[in-house]
Amino acid sequence: MICFFLVLFVLISSVQYALLYRDRKTDNSSYQVIDFYNEKKNSLDVVFIGSSCCFSFYSPLFAYNAYGIKTANFSSSGMGMLAFKYAVEEVKKTQADAPIVITLSDQDEMEYKSLHYLADYMPMSSTKLNLILSYFSKEGESILNSAEYFFPLMRFHERWSEITVDDLIVNDGTKGATRHEYYLDYITDINSDYYLSEEKLDYPESWEKHISELLDYCDENNYEVMFMVPPKSFKEDSFKMMNSLVSMIENRGYYVLDLRDKTDDIGLNLTYDYYDKYHTNIHGSVKFTDYVIKIVADRYGIDPKQPEDKDFSDAFAKYYEYVGSKLIEDELNMVNRDYQLERPQLLSVSRNDKEVCLKWAEVDGADGYDIYRKEENKWTKIADVSESEFIDTHYFNGDNIYTVFSYRSENGIKKYGNYDYEGINIKVED
Amino acid sequence: MGFLSFKFILFIAVIFFMFFVVPKKYQWVVLLLFSYVYYYLCSHKLIIILFADTLFVFLAGKCLSYFNSRIKETDNKETKEKLLKKRKAVLCLSIAVTLGLLIILKYGNFIIENINYAVNGNITFLNLVLPIGLSFYTLQAISYLVDVSKGKCKCEENLFHLMLFMSYFPQIIQGPIPRYKKLADQLFEEHDYDYTRVAHGIQLMLWGIAKKAIIADRIGIPVRYFFSNFVKFHGFVSLLGAICYGFQIYADFSGGIDTIKGISEVFGIYLDDNFRQPFFSKSVEEFWRRWHITLGAWMKDYVFYPLSLSKTFNKLSKKARKRFGDKVGKKLAPCLAMFIVYFLVGFWHGAEWKYVVYGIWNGLFIMSNIFFESEYKAVLSILKINPEAKWFNLFRMIRTFLICSVGRIISRSDNLLSALYLIRSIFRGFFDTSYLSAELLSELGLNLKNWILLIIMITIVMIVDYIKEKGIDIRKAIDNKNLLIRWSLYIALVLSILVFGLYGGEYDASAFIYGKF
């Protein structure tokens, strides 16, 4: 009888594992957590914890590519303040010496699916048990409803008819780097949703409870932890409550990197660097990562020019295969970026006989412009000009999408500014 | 608290444990406590109605028993006749009260609606809630009272015993409808732990859950769409829709009964069969001897026989013989009694005219079978058809299946007009499939893999039914197989439920079709 139940348990666990949601192409809700467990023990310089605000803003692979610093996100969609303490506890099991950066947003409790995004991929442990019990100890919840978190099969069994080979790939070697379509392709103007204020409001009891528990835990264990508030849209009240929360955390002796009013310093443009009002797109993420990692590395004394880590190098190369077509290669060369250099406004593209003429508005401070054209869905550099006009005599039949990357020269090195991510198109039909 | 919820599984695990841990003489107390807890969790305050009904039946039973003993003791003919009349009056009154409760709560608004329609009235509808299982335990109560009155079973002297009989949780929501004498013996006797019996009970429970969760709930998705959008379909596709509903209700109802029987079997309590491979029926009459067996048996014992053997029906039979001759006269009384039975069967299913028509639809076929029995035999003889031939029996099974499928259209449709439209649409462009677009098919709600799974599962169920029809006890047959085969089957069953079952999330696993009765 015992053997029977053992065999049954093993089979159920295997089936359950196979059916867990793992579609990396359309969703990123859990990959940062899944791939965190693939990191070697005590191999990371810093770990970032938070919700999608964490993994859409900060990219460990971009940070590594530019500075050689090894970091990871232990983050999942909708991770609320309730989960932070348990996330720190979990991270410290394998990365005992790594400082932690916790991304704050105005999410205190979690929806049931957000708990799935995190708990389903955590190995069974007292930490996971306490996280789930903590979630179901709040008012209005019944502990009996927690069953599906211990047996995710209850939630995911219907996926049997959708399962593909991709679902069975446990580790695709990209360290959970973000690559869902909104992050890669969407641009949303969030100017009208971006609120700033210096006022303070009392924050909810739940915030106090969860953050105090977290800080107490960090104090007890003497962990190196700092907090970060990303430059995203907050509701008016939430913004003011966050001001109060930041003060509370600082009064407890913890450093808070509050970036809400730092978009200019970061180089983030509210018109084109976000995919929605809460998350940067890939281009915004490059800028944000560059800004934050330098501050974090400086704070914790991490050498930015470390020896190459093959694991991270391979992961970046593989990740670049997926996302490279969305970026200009020089865009990731963070050391040589000047985000204050505006992107050239593409004015017109027209066709005269056997040439295509591209014109743009001059950019203050720019010494030149690299011209790119989409070839086989990738930006390919076709010219380097100093004027605000380019004539292309090697255009294609069909779509010709151009963009212009501004730069300034400093000691013979190009410092790249910005470019129009979507470009301008002219369709040629000969 | 549905059978497919984590809460119910936990509930069952606790009661299994408690049942075998307590001293055997208190096992029935465990069952009673948990039955009332279960009922409270399902119906909350309406548990008062169950208790009040039980108390009333208990007192009525005691009264009837008192009359029985007085009748037995007395030799005086006149006194005996008076006592018989009083006993009959008590019986009629107690049935009237018990049945009256069901009529008011279940049919009250239906009656008001029809009165308002008939006389253009404006009577206000009652704001009442139907207690779960009322239709079932009312029939149980009536059978108990009648059987006590007739001396077929002893009057229960212990109120708590009767409370358990009326509330026994595995069967209160959807049957089977037990007889007191048969069930009581089992409820109150002591039960040892028997590994084989417990294992068999769990196997049956899992089989029932598999039918419900994999077939019934799954096929219910396109069935729901079909009946809500029946105007979009016609021809054999409409017939397929009706057939799918037939499979849904069979899997749902028989799955629920298997679950219930399995749970009971673990305790050592064997409930009556409620299904006996109904799709193998060769006539509508046979179908109703194989489908919802305990309802049919109840109707036979407490409606059909009392009616057809009553003085009134005897007189009617004699008059009919005088007027229409022996052949008609002999059959008229049973036909009329049968009509009443199926009128009531239909009505029992729901407080709507469509259910009545559904009952009459089935009744008409049964009555025609009774009435024209000799004519049918003559036709077969003329056509030189061997009634025992395999092909003919197959034809009869398919014919019966189709007749019952059409009947189910009536019960499943929103109303009689919709049912009529649907039935007529079957005969319109029977083979036409040109209107079936990929979009329409996707609106049915299942992808190809799910349809394939359904076909496989239904085939398996039919194969199992065929094996049972051959008289083979499947669970015993599996017991005799080697370890690898046994374990493979059990593991496959459990994994199938866990992976393919529709439960959790947004699926409402507790919505048994017969649960509302």
PDB file of N, CA, C and O in Angstrom, chain B residues 231-293:
ATOM      1  N   VAL B 231     -30.944  27.716 -32.253  1.00  0.00           N
ATOM      2  CA  VAL B 231     -31.420  28.193 -33.562  1.00  0.00           C
ATOM      3  C   VAL B 231     -30.302  28.195 -34.605  1.00  0.00           C
ATOM      4  O   VAL B 231     -30.563  28.234 -35.809  1.00  0.00           O
ATOM      5  N   LYS B 232     -29.053  28.108 -34.116  1.00  0.00           N
ATOM      6  CA  LYS B 232     -27.932  28.125 -35.056  1.00  0.00           C
ATOM      7  C   LYS B 232     -27.701  26.753 -35.690  1.00  0.00           C
ATOM      8  O   LYS B 232     -26.886  26.625 -36.597  1.00  0.00           O
ATOM      9  N   PHE B 233     -28.394  25.738 -35.184  1.00  0.00           N
ATOM     10  CA  PHE B 233     -28.101  24.373 -35.628  1.00  0.00           C
ATOM     11  C   PHE B 233     -29.353  23.706 -36.198  1.00  0.00           C
ATOM     12  O   PHE B 233     -30.470  24.067 -35.877  1.00  0.00           O
ATOM     13  N   HIS B 234     -29.137  22.703 -37.049  1.00  0.00           N
ATOM     14  CA  HIS B 234     -30.239  21.868 -37.500  1.00  0.00           C
ATOM     15  C   HIS B 234     -29.670  20.542 -38.009  1.00  0.00           C
ATOM     16  O   HIS B 234     -28.450  20.356 -38.053  1.00  0.00           O
ATOM     17  N   GLY B 235     -30.580  19.642 -38.383  1.00  0.00           N
ATOM     18  CA  GLY B 235     -30.167  18.367 -38.941  1.00  0.00           C
ATOM     19  C   GLY B 235     -29.562  17.437 -37.905  1.00  0.00           C
ATOM     20  O   GLY B 235     -29.871  17.516 -36.724  1.00  0.00           O
ATOM     21  N   PHE B 236     -28.647  16.603 -38.376  1.00  0.00           N
ATOM     22  CA  PHE B 236     -28.093  15.591 -37.465  1.00  0.00           C
ATOM     23  C   PHE B 236     -27.251  16.246 -36.365  1.00  0.00           C
ATOM     24  O   PHE B 236     -27.055  15.665 -35.291  1.00  0.00           O
ATOM     25  N   VAL B 237     -26.775  17.473 -36.614  1.00  0.00           N
ATOM     26  CA  VAL B 237     -26.005  18.188 -35.588  1.00  0.00           C
ATOM     27  C   VAL B 237     -26.891  18.465 -34.376  1.00  0.00           C
ATOM     28  O   VAL B 237     -26.451  18.350 -33.223  1.00  0.00           O
ATOM     29  N   SER B 238     -28.148  18.817 -34.630  1.00  0.00           N
ATOM     30  CA  SER B 238     -29.079  19.037 -33.521  1.00  0.00           C
ATOM     31  C   SER B 238     -29.310  17.731 -32.769  1.00  0.00           C
ATOM     32  O   SER B 238     -29.389  17.723 -31.538  1.00  0.00           O
ATOM     33  N   LEU B 239     -29.404  16.652 -33.525  1.00  0.00           N
ATOM     34  CA  LEU B 239     -29.583  15.350 -32.867  1.00  0.00           C
ATOM     35  C   LEU B 239     -28.351  15.016 -32.030  1.00  0.00           C
ATOM     36  O   LEU B 239     -28.460  14.522 -30.906  1.00  0.00           O
ATOM     37  N   LEU B 240     -27.170  15.335 -32.585  1.00  0.00           N
ATOM     38  CA  LEU B 240     -25.927  15.106 -31.831  1.00  0.00           C
ATOM     39  C   LEU B 240     -25.924  15.901 -30.530  1.00  0.00           C
ATOM     40  O   LEU B 240     -25.437  15.425 -29.502  1.00  0.00           O
ATOM     41  N   GLY B 241     -26.426  17.106 -30.604  1.00  0.00           N
ATOM     42  CA  GLY B 241     -26.508  17.943 -29.396  1.00  0.00           C
ATOM     43  C   GLY B 241     -27.345  17.274 -28.324  1.00  0.00           C
ATOM     44  O   GLY B 241     -26.970  17.233 -27.143  1.00  0.00           O
ATOM     45  N   ALA B 242     -28.473  16.709 -28.762  1.00  0.00           N
ATOM     46  CA  ALA B 242     -29.339  16.006 -27.815  1.00  0.00           C
ATOM     47  C   ALA B 242     -28.664  14.757 -27.272  1.00  0.00           C
ATOM     48  O   ALA B 242     -28.767  14.436 -26.087  1.00  0.00           O
ATOM     49  N   ILE B 243     -27.955  14.059 -28.152  1.00  0.00           N
ATOM     50  CA  ILE B 243     -27.254  12.842 -27.722  1.00  0.00           C
ATOM     51  C   ILE B 243     -26.160  13.194 -26.717  1.00  0.00           C
ATOM     52  O   ILE B 243     -25.965  12.504 -25.713  1.00  0.00           O
ATOM     53  N   CYS B 244     -25.461  14.288 -26.985  1.00  0.00           N
ATOM     54  CA  CYS B 244     -24.418  14.735 -26.046  1.00  0.00           C
ATOM     55  C   CYS B 244     -25.022  15.012 -24.680  1.00  0.00           C
ATOM     56  O   CYS B 244     -24.443  14.683 -23.652  1.00  0.00           O
ATOM     57  N   TYR B 245     -26.206  15.603 -24.666  1.00  0.00           N
ATOM     58  CA  TYR B 245     -26.864  15.855 -23.383  1.00  0.00           C
ATOM     59  C   TYR B 245     -27.184  14.544 -22.683  1.00  0.00           C
ATOM     60  O   TYR B 245     -27.071  14.438 -21.466  1.00  0.00           O
ATOM     61  N   GLY B 246     -27.576  13.550 -23.462  1.00  0.00           N
ATOM     62  CA  GLY B 246     -27.850  12.238 -22.892  1.00  0.00           C
ATOM     63  C   GLY B 246     -26.618  11.671 -22.189  1.00  0.00           C
ATOM     64  O   GLY B 246     -26.699  11.146 -21.082  1.00  0.00           O
ATOM     65  N   PHE B 247     -25.471  11.819 -22.842  1.00  0.00           N
ATOM     66  CA  PHE B 247     -24.237  11.326 -22.232  1.00  0.00           C
ATOM     67  C   PHE B 247     -23.871  12.157 -21.005  1.00  0.00           C
ATOM     68  O   PHE B 247     -23.374  11.646 -20.013  1.00  0.00           O
ATOM     69  N   GLN B 248     -24.133  13.457 -21.121  1.00  0.00           N
ATOM     70  CA  GLN B 248     -23.819  14.332 -19.986  1.00  0.00           C
ATOM     71  C   GLN B 248     -24.606  13.919 -18.753  1.00  0.00           C
ATOM     72  O   GLN B 248     -24.066  13.732 -17.666  1.00  0.00           O
ATOM     73  N   ILE B 249     -25.918  13.766 -18.953  1.00  0.00           N
ATOM     74  CA  ILE B 249     -26.745  13.497 -17.788  1.00  0.00           C
ATOM     75  C   ILE B 249     -26.478  12.087 -17.247  1.00  0.00           C
ATOM     76  O   ILE B 249     -26.524  11.859 -16.035  1.00  0.00           O
ATOM     77  N   TYR B 250     -26.160  11.167 -18.143  1.00  0.00           N
ATOM     78  CA  TYR B 250     -25.839   9.815 -17.662  1.00  0.00           C
ATOM     79  C   TYR B 250     -24.546   9.823 -16.855  1.00  0.00           C
ATOM     80  O   TYR B 250     -24.465   9.273 -15.761  1.00  0.00           O
ATOM     81  N   ALA B 251     -23.514  10.460 -17.422  1.00  0.00           N
ATOM     82  CA  ALA B 251     -22.222  10.510 -16.727  1.00  0.00           C
ATOM     83  C   ALA B 251     -22.351  11.263 -15.409  1.00  0.00           C
ATOM     84  O   ALA B 251     -21.772  10.881 -14.389  1.00  0.00           O
ATOM     85  N   ASP B 252     -23.115  12.357 -15.434  1.00  0.00           N
ATOM     86  CA  ASP B 252     -23.280  13.171 -14.240  1.00  0.00           C
ATOM     87  C   ASP B 252     -24.028  12.411 -13.146  1.00  0.00           C
ATOM     88  O   ASP B 252     -23.563  12.294 -12.007  1.00  0.00           O
ATOM     89  N   PHE B 253     -25.174  11.879 -13.519  1.00  0.00           N
ATOM     90  CA  PHE B 253     -26.027  11.233 -12.539  1.00  0.00           C
ATOM     91  C   PHE B 253     -25.422   9.906 -12.066  1.00  0.00           C
ATOM     92  O   PHE B 253     -25.298   9.643 -10.868  1.00  0.00           O
ATOM     93  N   SER B 254     -25.026   9.060 -13.025  1.00  0.00           N
ATOM     94  CA  SER B 254     -24.461   7.763 -12.617  1.00  0.00           C
ATOM     95  C   SER B 254     -23.119   7.948 -11.941  1.00  0.00           C
ATOM     96  O   SER B 254     -22.753   7.197 -11.038  1.00  0.00           O
ATOM     97  N   GLY B 255     -22.377   8.978 -12.357  1.00  0.00           N
ATOM     98  CA  GLY B 255     -21.110   9.283 -11.690  1.00  0.00           C
ATOM     99  C   GLY B 255     -21.341   9.676 -10.246  1.00  0.00           C
ATOM    100  O   GLY B 255     -20.644   9.210  -9.336  1.00  0.00           O
ATOM    101  N   GLY B 256     -22.347  10.508 -10.039  1.00  0.00           N
ATOM    102  CA  GLY B 256     -22.684  10.910  -8.676  1.00  0.00           C
ATOM    103  C   GLY B 256     -23.116   9.722  -7.838  1.00  0.00           C
ATOM    104  O   GLY B 256     -22.695   9.561  -6.683  1.00  0.00           O
ATOM    105  N   ILE B 257     -23.930   8.853  -8.428  1.00  0.00           N
ATOM    106  CA  ILE B 257     -24.422   7.682  -7.693  1.00  0.00           C
ATOM    107  C   ILE B 257     -23.263   6.734  -7.364  1.00  0.00           C
ATOM    108  O   ILE B 257     -23.181   6.190  -6.267  1.00  0.00           O
ATOM    109  N   ASP B 258     -22.362   6.542  -8.313  1.00  0.00           N
ATOM    110  CA  ASP B 258     -21.204   5.678  -8.043  1.00  0.00           C
ATOM    111  C   ASP B 258     -20.355   6.243  -6.914  1.00  0.00           C
ATOM    112  O   ASP B 258     -19.855   5.503  -6.055  1.00  0.00           O
ATOM    113  N   THR B 259     -20.207   7.562  -6.912  1.00  0.00           N
ATOM    114  CA  THR B 259     -19.438   8.206  -5.835  1.00  0.00           C
ATOM    115  C   THR B 259     -20.118   7.948  -4.490  1.00  0.00           C
ATOM    116  O   THR B 259     -19.479   7.577  -3.512  1.00  0.00           O
ATOM    117  N   ILE B 260     -21.419   8.148  -4.492  1.00  0.00           N
ATOM    118  CA  ILE B 260     -22.211   7.961  -3.275  1.00  0.00           C
ATOM    119  C   ILE B 260     -22.134   6.503  -2.798  1.00  0.00           C
ATOM    120  O   ILE B 260     -21.920   6.216  -1.620  1.00  0.00           O
ATOM    121  N   LYS B 261     -22.303   5.596  -3.737  1.00  0.00           N
ATOM    122  CA  LYS B 261     -22.275   4.165  -3.377  1.00  0.00           C
ATOM    123  C   LYS B 261     -20.888   3.765  -2.889  1.00  0.00           C
ATOM    124  O   LYS B 261     -20.744   2.966  -1.976  1.00  0.00           O
ATOM    125  N   GLY B 262     -19.869   4.335  -3.544  1.00  0.00           N
ATOM    126  CA  GLY B 262     -18.500   4.020  -3.148  1.00  0.00           C
ATOM    127  C   GLY B 262     -18.221   4.468  -1.720  1.00  0.00           C
ATOM    128  O   GLY B 262     -17.644   3.731  -0.919  1.00  0.00           O
ATOM    129  N   ILE B 263     -18.648   5.685  -1.406  1.00  0.00           N
ATOM    130  CA  ILE B 263     -18.449   6.207  -0.047  1.00  0.00           C
ATOM    131  C   ILE B 263     -19.149   5.289   0.951  1.00  0.00           C
ATOM    132  O   ILE B 263     -18.592   4.901   1.979  1.00  0.00           O
ATOM    133  N   SER B 264     -20.388   4.948   0.629  1.00  0.00           N
ATOM    134  CA  SER B 264     -21.173   4.083   1.516  1.00  0.00           C
ATOM    135  C   SER B 264     -20.527   2.724   1.686  1.00  0.00           C
ATOM    136  O   SER B 264     -20.528   2.145   2.767  1.00  0.00           O
ATOM    137  N   GLU B 265     -19.988   2.219   0.603  1.00  0.00           N
ATOM    138  CA  GLU B 265     -19.384   0.884   0.639  1.00  0.00           C
ATOM    139  C   GLU B 265     -18.190   0.858   1.588  1.00  0.00           C
ATOM    140  O   GLU B 265     -17.950  -0.149   2.259  1.00  0.00           O
ATOM    141  N   VAL B 266     -17.477   1.952   1.646  1.00  0.00           N
ATOM    142  CA  VAL B 266     -16.345   2.028   2.579  1.00  0.00           C
ATOM    143  C   VAL B 266     -16.847   1.806   4.007  1.00  0.00           C
ATOM    144  O   VAL B 266     -16.208   1.134   4.810  1.00  0.00           O
ATOM    145  N   PHE B 267     -18.013   2.369   4.307  1.00  0.00           N
ATOM    146  CA  PHE B 267     -18.584   2.189   5.653  1.00  0.00           C
ATOM    147  C   PHE B 267     -19.124   0.770   5.846  1.00  0.00           C
ATOM    148  O   PHE B 267     -19.356   0.352   6.966  1.00  0.00           O
ATOM    149  N   GLY B 268     -19.341   0.073   4.728  1.00  0.00           N
ATOM    150  CA  GLY B 268     -19.964  -1.247   4.828  1.00  0.00           C
ATOM    151  C   GLY B 268     -21.464  -1.174   4.584  1.00  0.00           C
ATOM    152  O   GLY B 268     -22.202  -2.092   4.920  1.00  0.00           O
ATOM    153  N   ILE B 269     -21.903  -0.058   4.011  1.00  0.00           N
ATOM    154  CA  ILE B 269     -23.336   0.131   3.745  1.00  0.00           C
ATOM    155  C   ILE B 269     -23.528   0.087   2.232  1.00  0.00           C
ATOM    156  O   ILE B 269     -22.928   0.866   1.500  1.00  0.00           O
ATOM    157  N   TYR B 270     -24.334  -0.852   1.804  1.00  0.00           N
ATOM    158  CA  TYR B 270     -24.522  -1.048   0.365  1.00  0.00           C
ATOM    159  C   TYR B 270     -25.853  -0.438  -0.066  1.00  0.00           C
ATOM    160  O   TYR B 270     -26.915  -0.924   0.309  1.00  0.00           O
ATOM    161  N   LEU B 271     -25.767   0.606  -0.841  1.00  0.00           N
ATOM    162  CA  LEU B 271     -26.980   1.271  -1.328  1.00  0.00           C
ATOM    163  C   LEU B 271     -27.480   0.575  -2.592  1.00  0.00           C
ATOM    164  O   LEU B 271     -26.718  -0.119  -3.271  1.00  0.00           O
ATOM    165  N   ASP B 272     -28.750   0.803  -2.897  1.00  0.00           N
ATOM    166  CA  ASP B 272     -29.328   0.194  -4.089  1.00  0.00           C
ATOM    167  C   ASP B 272     -28.711   0.776  -5.355  1.00  0.00           C
ATOM    168  O   ASP B 272     -28.324   1.945  -5.389  1.00  0.00           O
ATOM    169  N   ASP B 273     -28.664  -0.056  -6.382  1.00  0.00           N
ATOM    170  CA  ASP B 273     -28.243   0.440  -7.694  1.00  0.00           C
ATOM    171  C   ASP B 273     -29.266   1.441  -8.191  1.00  0.00           C
ATOM    172  O   ASP B 273     -30.470   1.257  -7.987  1.00  0.00           O
ATOM    173  N   ASN B 274     -28.822   2.463  -8.853  1.00  0.00           N
ATOM    174  CA  ASN B 274     -29.761   3.398  -9.466  1.00  0.00           C
ATOM    175  C   ASN B 274     -29.657   3.388 -10.985  1.00  0.00           C
ATOM    176  O   ASN B 274     -30.487   3.988 -11.660  1.00  0.00           O
ATOM    177  N   PHE B 275     -28.622   2.736 -11.476  1.00  0.00           N
ATOM    178  CA  PHE B 275     -28.438   2.623 -12.930  1.00  0.00           C
ATOM    179  C   PHE B 275     -27.970   1.210 -13.243  1.00  0.00           C
ATOM    180  O   PHE B 275     -27.162   0.655 -12.515  1.00  0.00           O
ATOM    181  N   ARG B 276     -28.497   0.690 -14.332  1.00  0.00           N
ATOM    182  CA  ARG B 276     -28.041  -0.631 -14.759  1.00  0.00           C
ATOM    183  C   ARG B 276     -27.903  -0.608 -16.274  1.00  0.00           C
ATOM    184  O   ARG B 276     -28.766  -1.087 -17.001  1.00  0.00           O
ATOM    185  N   GLN B 277     -26.822  -0.012 -16.712  1.00  0.00           N
ATOM    186  CA  GLN B 277     -26.486   0.065 -18.135  1.00  0.00           C
ATOM    187  C   GLN B 277     -27.716   0.480 -18.971  1.00  0.00           C
ATOM    188  O   GLN B 277     -28.174  -0.252 -19.858  1.00  0.00           O
ATOM    189  N   PRO B 278     -28.282   1.661 -18.729  1.00  0.00           N
ATOM    190  CA  PRO B 278     -29.535   2.062 -19.385  1.00  0.00           C
ATOM    191  C   PRO B 278     -29.447   2.161 -20.900  1.00  0.00           C
ATOM    192  O   PRO B 278     -30.462   1.996 -21.583  1.00  0.00           O
ATOM    193  N   PHE B 279     -28.267   2.438 -21.442  1.00  0.00           N
ATOM    194  CA  PHE B 279     -28.172   2.579 -22.901  1.00  0.00           C
ATOM    195  C   PHE B 279     -28.269   1.237 -23.624  1.00  0.00           C
ATOM    196  O   PHE B 279     -28.285   1.186 -24.847  1.00  0.00           O
ATOM    197  N   PHE B 280     -28.347   0.163 -22.872  1.00  0.00           N
ATOM    198  CA  PHE B 280     -28.551  -1.153 -23.480  1.00  0.00           C
ATOM    199  C   PHE B 280     -30.034  -1.546 -23.472  1.00  0.00           C
ATOM    200  O   PHE B 280     -30.373  -2.687 -23.784  1.00  0.00           O
ATOM    201  N   SER B 281     -30.898  -0.604 -23.128  1.00  0.00           N
ATOM    202  CA  SER B 281     -32.330  -0.894 -23.059  1.00  0.00           C
ATOM    203  C   SER B 281     -32.885  -1.080 -24.447  1.00  0.00           C
ATOM    204  O   SER B 281     -32.516  -0.374 -25.381  1.00  0.00           O
ATOM    205  N   LYS B 282     -33.830  -2.028 -24.539  1.00  0.00           N
ATOM    206  CA  LYS B 282     -34.431  -2.314 -25.856  1.00  0.00           C
ATOM    207  C   LYS B 282     -35.816  -1.680 -25.977  1.00  0.00           C
ATOM    208  O   LYS B 282     -36.449  -1.777 -27.026  1.00  0.00           O
ATOM    209  N   SER B 283     -36.282  -1.084 -24.905  1.00  0.00           N
ATOM    210  CA  SER B 283     -37.564  -0.392 -24.975  1.00  0.00           C
ATOM    211  C   SER B 283     -37.543   0.710 -23.922  1.00  0.00           C
ATOM    212  O   SER B 283     -36.720   0.679 -22.995  1.00  0.00           O
ATOM    213  N   VAL B 284     -38.470   1.642 -24.088  1.00  0.00           N
ATOM    214  CA  VAL B 284     -38.534   2.744 -23.133  1.00  0.00           C
ATOM    215  C   VAL B 284     -38.902   2.226 -21.750  1.00  0.00           C
ATOM    216  O   VAL B 284     -38.407   2.710 -20.735  1.00  0.00           O
ATOM    217  N   GLU B 285     -39.743   1.187 -21.744  1.00  0.00           N
ATOM    218  CA  GLU B 285     -40.140   0.584 -20.460  1.00  0.00           C
ATOM    219  C   GLU B 285     -38.901   0.007 -19.761  1.00  0.00           C
ATOM    220  O   GLU B 285     -38.691   0.209 -18.567  1.00  0.00           O
ATOM    221  N   GLU B 286     -38.102  -0.708 -20.548  1.00  0.00           N
ATOM    222  CA  GLU B 286     -36.880  -1.292 -19.980  1.00  0.00           C
ATOM    223  C   GLU B 286     -35.933  -0.189 -19.544  1.00  0.00           C
ATOM    224  O   GLU B 286     -35.262  -0.304 -18.507  1.00  0.00           O
ATOM    225  N   PHE B 287     -35.881   0.902 -20.324  1.00  0.00           N
ATOM    226  CA  PHE B 287     -35.017   2.021 -19.976  1.00  0.00           C
ATOM    227  C   PHE B 287     -35.330   2.511 -18.568  1.00  0.00           C
ATOM    228  O   PHE B 287     -34.426   2.739 -17.763  1.00  0.00           O
ATOM    229  N   TRP B 288     -36.611   2.656 -18.260  1.00  0.00           N
ATOM    230  CA  TRP B 288     -36.970   3.173 -16.943  1.00  0.00           C
ATOM    231  C   TRP B 288     -36.857   2.120 -15.832  1.00  0.00           C
ATOM    232  O   TRP B 288     -37.031   2.451 -14.657  1.00  0.00           O
ATOM    233  N   ARG B 289     -36.526   0.918 -16.231  1.00  0.00           N
ATOM    234  CA  ARG B 289     -36.178  -0.083 -15.199  1.00  0.00           C
ATOM    235  C   ARG B 289     -34.675  -0.092 -14.960  1.00  0.00           C
ATOM    236  O   ARG B 289     -34.179  -0.723 -14.038  1.00  0.00           O
ATOM    237  N   ARG B 290     -33.963   0.595 -15.871  1.00  0.00           N
ATOM    238  CA  ARG B 290     -32.501   0.647 -15.744  1.00  0.00           C
ATOM    239  C   ARG B 290     -32.006   2.030 -15.375  1.00  0.00           C
ATOM    240  O   ARG B 290     -30.850   2.206 -15.037  1.00  0.00           O
ATOM    241  N   TRP B 291     -32.844   3.085 -15.481  1.00  0.00           N
ATOM    242  CA  TRP B 291     -32.473   4.479 -15.250  1.00  0.00           C
ATOM    243  C   TRP B 291     -33.229   4.985 -14.045  1.00  0.00           C
ATOM    244  O   TRP B 291     -34.440   4.899 -14.003  1.00  0.00           O
ATOM    245  N   HIS B 292     -32.477   5.549 -13.119  1.00  0.00           N
ATOM    246  CA  HIS B 292     -33.085   6.067 -11.886  1.00  0.00           C
ATOM    247  C   HIS B 292     -33.986   4.976 -11.299  1.00  0.00           C
ATOM    248  O   HIS B 292     -35.166   5.191 -11.015  1.00  0.00           O
ATOM    249  N   ILE B 293     -33.382   3.808 -11.118  1.00  0.00           N
ATOM    250  CA  ILE B 293     -34.111   2.594 -10.757  1.00  0.00           C
ATOM    251  C   ILE B 293     -34.944   2.785  -9.490  1.00  0.00           C
ATOM    252  O   ILE B 293     -36.093   2.339  -9.420  1.00  0.00           O
TER     253      ILE B 293
END
